[in-house]
Amino acid sequence: MTDSWLDTPEHTGFGLDNLPYGVIVHDGRAPQVAIAIGEHALPLGAATEAGLFDGVVPDTGILGAPSLDRFLAAGPTAWQAVRDRATELLGDAGNAASVRPLLLELDAVSNPLPFTVADYVDFYSSRDHAENLGRMFRPDSAALLPNWTHLPIGYHGRAGTIVVSGTPITRPHGQRLPAPGAEPVFGPTTRLDIEAEVGFVIGVPTRLGQSVSVDEFADHVFGAVLVNDWSARDIQSWEYQPLGPFLGKSFATSVSPWIVPLRALNEARVAPPRQDPLPLPYLLGDHWGYDLSLRVDLNGTTVSRPPFAGLYWTPAQQLAHMTSNGASLRTGDLFASGTVSGPERAQRGSFIELTWNGAEPLRLDDGSTRGFLTDGDTVVLSGSAPGHGGTRIGFGAVTGTIQSK
Ligand code: CA
């Protein structure tokens, strides 16, 4: 079944093969879990009350909840059962009469953050991105540090400042060096940047001491969202040695409101890039990349189209690495890929790369130029993946507008 009885315009990317999960607020009422279909949302609380999910999962309360937390924790059997039932409800025309009255227009609802973010990890898995930054900041040494091809580099970020698409981004203040050798000053960042990334959401937790093998990726990961890792480059470059990213990153990270289930991305699986040297055995197994196409728009001008398929470290390797020491997973953990950049200039996923640290400003369609972001600028990160028969699986978008403090 690939078509819904409901009109699902192709540009939405929310066809019957996708069925992403989010949370909606409609008409000032309590938040409820929902599935997006075309230009509509099916609220699962209302659908459950109408008996449409009777017997599908042992506790249909997980569908009537105000967030996805309990559904995420329910695991792959429940995820598949609900997906199968939703496919029937929205695909079989015999269900139209009972489902149609429950549908809400996406334009008429707002989307809060759909799950409670537990822990947040950000990786650094694009070789092109890592090499670009290496060339900029360490021009006299090798572009990659020696550990980069042996393990997926990452750091623990700040879960409490992850915000949903549409949340305004306040230009952070911080400490920076105005010039090499000068004394540090405190004030608003002058190098506010983005990082176009894809994040994976953990459903099934682990106990302390347990590791997740590469092969077990789909037993724990529910789905994927788009991530914009806002970055203050001047704060970052002054503070990051020797312990890594801190306040130049933690002020805000934006995510898209609809979680695309892993199941919807099966058609997008691609072989991972060849890895040389061969990683250690704990990073090997049955794993794959995803052929996701990202797009970055600044004030209406498309400035980049980063390709996710070429990422050096796959999401399964990232998960295996981050649990290899026995660190436990919690439901709602989010781990992001790191900036997605391809080999071409127009495939770079950050302004620091697109403008080569501000030296080569971008020209926008309105005639203005940008090195880094100006107050009032709006960044839209969108993405899609191949679906069945030439269709596209859409991620929607994550947007943010910069405001001064
Ligand atoms: Ca990042």
Coordinates of C-alpha atoms and ligand atoms in Angstrom, one line a residue:
M1 CA 0.0 0.0 0.0
T2 CA 1.7 3.2 -1.0
D3 CA -1.2 5.7 -1.5
S4 CA -3.5 7.2 1.1
W5 CA -7.2 7.8 0.4
L6 CA -6.3 11.3 1.6
D7 CA -4.6 13.7 -0.8
T8 CA -1.0 13.9 0.2
P9 CA 0.8 16.5 -1.9
E10 CA 4.2 15.3 -2.9
H11 CA 6.0 18.5 -1.7
T12 CA 5.0 17.7 1.9
G13 CA 7.1 14.5 1.9
F14 CA 4.5 13.1 4.4
G15 CA 3.0 10.3 2.3
L16 CA 1.8 7.0 3.5
D17 CA 5.3 5.5 3.4
N18 CA 6.6 8.1 5.9
L19 CA 4.1 8.5 8.8
P20 CA 6.4 10.6 11.1
Y21 CA 5.5 11.1 14.7
G22 CA 5.2 14.4 16.6
V23 CA 3.1 16.2 19.2
I24 CA 0.5 18.8 18.3
V25 CA -1.4 21.5 20.2
H26 CA -4.7 22.5 18.6
D27 CA -7.0 25.2 19.7
G28 CA -5.4 25.7 23.1
R29 CA -6.1 22.1 24.2
A30 CA -3.6 19.7 25.8
P31 CA -0.7 18.4 23.7
Q32 CA -1.2 15.1 22.0
V33 CA 0.9 12.6 20.1
A34 CA 0.1 12.7 16.3
I35 CA 1.1 11.3 13.0
A36 CA 1.6 13.6 10.0
I37 CA 0.0 12.7 6.7
G38 CA 0.1 15.1 3.8
E39 CA -1.1 18.5 5.0
H40 CA -2.8 17.0 8.0
A41 CA -2.1 15.4 11.4
L42 CA -3.9 12.4 12.9
P43 CA -4.1 13.0 16.7
L44 CA -3.5 9.6 18.3
G45 CA -5.3 10.4 21.5
A46 CA -8.5 11.2 19.7
A47 CA -8.0 8.1 17.5
T48 CA -7.5 5.9 20.5
E49 CA -10.6 7.3 22.2
A50 CA -12.5 6.5 19.0
G51 CA -11.4 2.9 19.4
L52 CA -9.2 3.0 16.2
F53 CA -6.2 1.5 18.0
D54 CA -8.0 -1.1 20.1
G55 CA -5.9 -4.2 20.7
V56 CA -2.9 -2.8 18.7
V57 CA -0.7 -2.5 21.7
P58 CA -1.1 -3.8 25.3
D59 CA -1.5 -0.2 26.7
T60 CA -3.0 2.3 24.3
G61 CA -2.3 4.9 26.9
I62 CA 1.1 5.4 25.3
L63 CA -0.8 6.8 22.3
G64 CA -3.0 9.1 24.4
A65 CA 0.0 10.8 26.1
P66 CA 1.1 14.4 25.8
S67 CA 4.6 13.4 24.5
L68 CA 6.2 10.5 22.7
D69 CA 8.2 9.4 25.7
R70 CA 6.2 6.4 26.6
F71 CA 5.7 5.3 22.9
L72 CA 9.5 5.6 22.4
A73 CA 10.1 3.4 25.4
A74 CA 7.6 0.8 24.2
G75 CA 10.1 -0.7 21.6
P76 CA 10.2 -2.0 18.1
T77 CA 7.2 -4.5 18.4
A78 CA 4.9 -1.7 19.5
W79 CA 6.4 0.8 17.0
Q80 CA 5.7 -1.7 14.2
A81 CA 2.2 -2.6 15.4
V82 CA 1.1 1.1 15.6
R83 CA 2.7 1.8 12.2
D84 CA 0.9 -1.1 10.6
R85 CA -2.4 0.0 12.1
A86 CA -1.9 3.7 11.0
T87 CA -1.0 2.4 7.5
E88 CA -4.4 0.6 7.4
L89 CA -6.3 3.6 8.8
L90 CA -4.8 6.0 6.3
G91 CA -4.4 3.6 3.4
D92 CA -7.6 1.6 3.3
A93 CA -10.4 3.8 1.9
G94 CA -12.8 1.8 4.1
N95 CA -11.5 3.7 7.1
A96 CA -11.9 7.1 5.6
A97 CA -15.3 7.8 7.2
S98 CA -14.0 7.1 10.7
V99 CA -10.6 8.8 10.4
R100 CA -11.4 11.9 8.3
P101 CA -13.3 13.7 11.1
L102 CA -10.3 13.4 13.4
L103 CA -7.8 15.0 11.0
L104 CA -6.4 18.5 11.8
E105 CA -4.7 20.7 9.3
L106 CA -1.0 21.1 10.0
D107 CA -1.4 24.8 9.4
A108 CA -3.9 24.9 12.4
V109 CA -1.7 23.2 14.9
S110 CA 1.6 24.1 16.7
N111 CA 4.3 21.6 17.4
P112 CA 6.1 21.5 20.8
L113 CA 9.2 19.4 21.3
P114 CA 7.8 15.9 20.8
F115 CA 9.8 14.1 23.4
T116 CA 11.8 14.8 26.5
V117 CA 15.4 15.0 25.5
A118 CA 17.4 12.9 27.9
D119 CA 21.1 13.1 27.0
Y120 CA 22.5 14.8 24.0
V121 CA 25.7 13.7 22.1
D122 CA 27.1 15.4 19.0
F123 CA 29.5 13.6 16.7
Y124 CA 31.9 14.9 14.1
S125 CA 31.4 12.2 11.4
S126 CA 31.8 14.0 8.1
R127 CA 35.3 13.8 6.8
D128 CA 34.9 16.8 4.5
H129 CA 33.7 18.9 7.5
A130 CA 36.5 17.7 9.7
E131 CA 39.1 18.3 7.0
N132 CA 37.8 21.8 6.2
L133 CA 38.0 22.8 9.8
G134 CA 41.4 21.2 10.2
R135 CA 42.7 23.2 7.2
M136 CA 41.3 26.4 8.6
F137 CA 42.6 26.1 12.1
R138 CA 45.7 24.0 11.8
P139 CA 47.0 25.0 8.3
D140 CA 50.5 23.7 9.0
S141 CA 49.5 20.2 10.1
A142 CA 47.5 17.3 8.7
A143 CA 43.9 18.2 8.1
L144 CA 42.7 15.3 10.3
L145 CA 44.0 14.5 13.8
P146 CA 45.3 10.9 14.1
N147 CA 42.4 9.5 16.1
W148 CA 39.7 10.6 13.6
T149 CA 39.9 7.6 11.3
H150 CA 39.8 5.2 14.3
L151 CA 36.8 6.4 16.2
P152 CA 33.7 8.6 15.8
I153 CA 34.7 11.8 17.6
G154 CA 32.0 13.3 19.7
Y155 CA 31.1 15.3 22.9
H156 CA 28.3 15.5 25.3
G157 CA 26.1 18.5 24.7
R158 CA 23.4 20.3 26.7
A159 CA 20.0 18.4 26.5
G160 CA 18.1 21.2 28.3
T161 CA 18.7 23.8 25.6
I162 CA 17.4 21.7 22.7
V163 CA 14.5 23.5 21.2
V164 CA 11.9 22.8 18.6
S165 CA 11.8 24.4 15.2
G166 CA 10.5 28.0 15.2
T167 CA 12.0 28.9 18.6
P168 CA 13.8 32.2 18.2
I169 CA 17.6 32.0 18.8
T170 CA 19.1 34.7 21.0
R171 CA 22.6 35.7 20.0
P172 CA 24.8 34.4 22.8
H173 CA 27.2 36.6 24.8
G174 CA 30.5 35.1 25.7
Q175 CA 34.2 35.5 26.0
R176 CA 36.3 35.8 22.9
L177 CA 39.6 37.1 21.6
P178 CA 39.1 40.1 19.4
A179 CA 42.5 39.4 17.7
P180 CA 45.3 36.9 18.1
G181 CA 47.4 37.9 21.1
A182 CA 44.9 40.5 22.4
E183 CA 43.2 40.4 25.8
P184 CA 39.8 38.6 25.9
V185 CA 36.6 40.6 25.9
F186 CA 33.0 39.6 26.8
G187 CA 30.0 40.4 24.6
P188 CA 27.7 39.2 21.8
T189 CA 29.2 36.7 19.4
T190 CA 30.3 38.2 16.1
R191 CA 30.6 34.8 14.4
L192 CA 27.2 33.1 14.8
D193 CA 26.9 30.0 12.7
I194 CA 24.8 26.9 12.0
E195 CA 25.6 23.2 11.6
A196 CA 23.3 21.2 9.4
E197 CA 23.0 17.8 11.0
V198 CA 20.8 14.7 11.4
G199 CA 20.0 13.4 14.9
F200 CA 18.8 9.9 16.0
V201 CA 16.4 9.4 18.8
I202 CA 16.8 6.5 21.3
G203 CA 13.6 4.6 22.2
V204 CA 14.7 1.5 24.1
P205 CA 17.1 2.2 27.0
T206 CA 20.0 0.1 28.3
R207 CA 21.3 -0.7 31.8
L208 CA 24.6 0.7 33.1
G209 CA 27.4 -1.5 31.9
Q210 CA 25.6 -2.7 28.8
S211 CA 27.0 -1.9 25.3
V212 CA 25.0 -1.7 22.0
S213 CA 26.7 -3.5 19.2
V214 CA 26.6 -2.2 15.6
D215 CA 24.1 -4.9 14.7
E216 CA 21.7 -3.8 17.5
F217 CA 21.1 -0.3 16.2
A218 CA 17.5 -0.8 15.1
D219 CA 16.6 -2.4 18.5
H220 CA 17.2 0.9 20.2
V221 CA 16.8 3.7 17.8
F222 CA 13.3 4.9 17.0
G223 CA 13.9 7.5 14.2
A224 CA 15.6 10.6 13.0
V225 CA 15.2 14.4 13.0
L226 CA 17.0 17.3 11.5
V227 CA 19.3 19.2 13.9
N228 CA 20.7 22.7 13.6
D229 CA 23.6 22.9 16.0
W230 CA 23.9 26.7 16.4
S231 CA 27.5 27.6 17.0
A232 CA 29.3 30.8 18.1
R233 CA 32.7 30.4 16.4
D234 CA 34.6 33.1 18.3
I235 CA 33.5 31.8 21.7
Q236 CA 34.2 28.2 20.6
S237 CA 37.7 28.9 19.2
W238 CA 38.8 30.6 22.4
E239 CA 37.3 28.1 24.9
Y240 CA 37.6 24.7 23.2
Q241 CA 41.1 23.6 24.2
P242 CA 41.7 21.3 25.9
L243 CA 38.2 20.0 26.8
G244 CA 36.2 20.6 23.7
P245 CA 33.0 22.5 22.9
F246 CA 31.2 24.3 25.8
L247 CA 29.4 27.6 25.8
G248 CA 29.9 28.3 22.1
K249 CA 27.4 25.4 21.5
S250 CA 25.2 25.0 24.6
F251 CA 23.0 28.2 24.2
A252 CA 20.6 26.4 21.8
T253 CA 20.2 23.5 19.4
S254 CA 17.1 23.3 17.2
V255 CA 15.4 20.1 16.0
S256 CA 12.6 19.4 13.5
P257 CA 9.2 18.6 15.1
W258 CA 8.4 15.3 13.3
I259 CA 10.4 12.2 14.0
V260 CA 10.8 10.1 10.8
P261 CA 10.7 6.4 11.9
L262 CA 13.7 4.3 11.0
R263 CA 11.3 2.0 9.3
A264 CA 10.4 4.7 6.8
L265 CA 14.1 5.1 5.8
N266 CA 14.7 1.5 4.7
E267 CA 14.7 2.6 1.0
A268 CA 17.3 5.2 1.8
R269 CA 19.9 2.7 3.2
V270 CA 23.2 2.9 1.4
A271 CA 26.5 1.1 1.9
P272 CA 28.8 3.1 4.2
P273 CA 32.0 4.6 2.6
R274 CA 35.1 2.4 2.6
Q275 CA 36.9 2.8 5.9
D276 CA 40.7 2.8 5.9
P277 CA 42.2 1.8 8.3
L278 CA 39.7 -1.0 9.1
P279 CA 38.0 0.1 12.4
L280 CA 38.4 -2.1 15.5
P281 CA 36.0 -5.1 15.7
Y282 CA 33.6 -3.4 18.1
L283 CA 32.8 -0.8 15.3
L284 CA 32.1 -3.5 12.7
G285 CA 28.9 -5.4 11.9
D286 CA 25.8 -5.1 9.7
H287 CA 25.4 -1.3 9.3
W288 CA 24.6 1.2 6.6
G289 CA 24.4 4.9 5.8
Y290 CA 21.3 6.8 4.7
D291 CA 20.9 8.7 1.5
L292 CA 19.4 11.8 3.0
S293 CA 19.5 15.1 1.1
L294 CA 19.7 18.2 3.2
R295 CA 19.2 21.8 2.2
V296 CA 20.1 25.0 4.0
D297 CA 18.2 28.3 3.2
L298 CA 19.2 31.7 4.6
N299 CA 16.5 34.3 4.2
G300 CA 15.0 32.5 1.2
T301 CA 18.3 31.8 -0.6
T302 CA 19.4 28.2 -0.9
V303 CA 23.0 28.3 0.2
S304 CA 23.9 24.6 0.5
R305 CA 22.8 21.1 -0.2
P306 CA 24.7 18.8 2.1
P307 CA 24.6 15.0 1.3
F308 CA 24.3 12.7 4.3
A309 CA 25.1 9.5 2.4
G310 CA 28.8 10.1 2.3
L311 CA 29.2 10.3 6.1
Y312 CA 32.4 8.4 7.1
W313 CA 31.0 7.0 10.4
T314 CA 27.5 5.5 10.3
P315 CA 24.8 6.1 13.0
A316 CA 25.2 2.5 14.1
Q317 CA 28.9 2.9 14.6
Q318 CA 28.3 6.2 16.5
L319 CA 25.8 4.4 18.8
A320 CA 28.2 1.4 19.3
H321 CA 31.0 3.8 20.1
M322 CA 29.1 5.9 22.6
T323 CA 28.0 2.8 24.6
S324 CA 31.2 0.8 24.2
N325 CA 32.4 1.9 27.7
G326 CA 29.1 0.7 29.3
A327 CA 27.5 4.2 29.5
S328 CA 23.7 3.5 29.6
L329 CA 21.1 4.9 27.2
R330 CA 17.9 6.6 28.3
T331 CA 14.7 6.9 26.3
G332 CA 14.9 10.3 24.6
D333 CA 18.6 10.3 24.2
L334 CA 19.5 12.2 21.0
F335 CA 22.8 11.7 19.1
A336 CA 23.6 13.9 16.2
S337 CA 25.9 13.2 13.2
G338 CA 28.0 16.4 13.3
T339 CA 27.9 18.9 10.5
V340 CA 27.1 17.2 7.2
S341 CA 29.4 18.5 4.5
G342 CA 30.1 17.1 1.0
P343 CA 33.2 17.6 -1.1
E344 CA 31.8 20.6 -3.1
R345 CA 31.6 24.1 -1.8
A346 CA 27.8 24.2 -2.2
Q347 CA 27.6 21.0 -0.1
R348 CA 29.1 22.5 3.1
G349 CA 26.8 22.4 6.1
S350 CA 28.1 25.5 8.0
F351 CA 28.8 29.1 7.2
I352 CA 32.4 28.9 8.5
E353 CA 33.1 26.4 5.7
L354 CA 30.8 28.1 3.1
T355 CA 32.6 31.4 3.6
W356 CA 35.9 30.0 4.6
N357 CA 35.9 31.6 8.1
G358 CA 34.2 34.8 6.7
A359 CA 36.9 35.4 4.1
E360 CA 34.6 34.6 1.1
P361 CA 31.1 36.0 2.0
L362 CA 28.0 34.5 0.4
R363 CA 25.8 36.7 -1.8
L364 CA 22.1 36.2 -1.1
D365 CA 19.2 36.7 -3.6
D366 CA 18.4 40.1 -2.0
G367 CA 21.9 41.3 -3.0
S368 CA 23.2 41.3 0.6
T369 CA 26.3 39.4 1.7
R370 CA 27.0 37.3 4.7
G371 CA 30.0 35.9 6.4
F372 CA 28.2 34.9 9.6
L373 CA 24.6 35.4 10.8
T374 CA 23.0 38.8 11.4
D375 CA 20.2 39.6 13.8
G376 CA 16.9 39.0 12.0
D377 CA 18.3 36.3 9.7
T378 CA 16.2 33.1 9.3
V379 CA 17.8 29.8 8.7
V380 CA 15.7 26.9 7.4
L381 CA 17.2 23.4 7.3
S382 CA 15.1 20.9 5.4
G383 CA 15.7 17.3 4.2
S384 CA 14.3 14.3 2.4
A385 CA 15.1 10.7 1.6
P386 CA 14.2 8.3 -1.3
G387 CA 11.0 6.3 -0.6
H388 CA 9.2 3.6 -2.6
G389 CA 8.9 4.0 -6.3
G390 CA 10.5 7.4 -6.7
T391 CA 8.6 9.1 -3.9
R392 CA 10.3 11.2 -1.2
I393 CA 10.3 10.8 2.5
G394 CA 10.2 14.3 4.0
F395 CA 11.7 15.4 7.3
G396 CA 9.9 18.8 7.2
A397 CA 12.1 21.6 8.3
V398 CA 13.8 23.1 11.3
T399 CA 13.8 26.9 11.3
G400 CA 15.3 29.6 13.5
T401 CA 15.5 33.4 13.5
I402 CA 18.3 35.2 15.2
Q403 CA 17.4 37.9 17.7
S404 CA 19.6 40.1 19.9
K405 CA 19.7 39.6 23.6
Ligands
CA1 CA 27.9 19.9 15.7

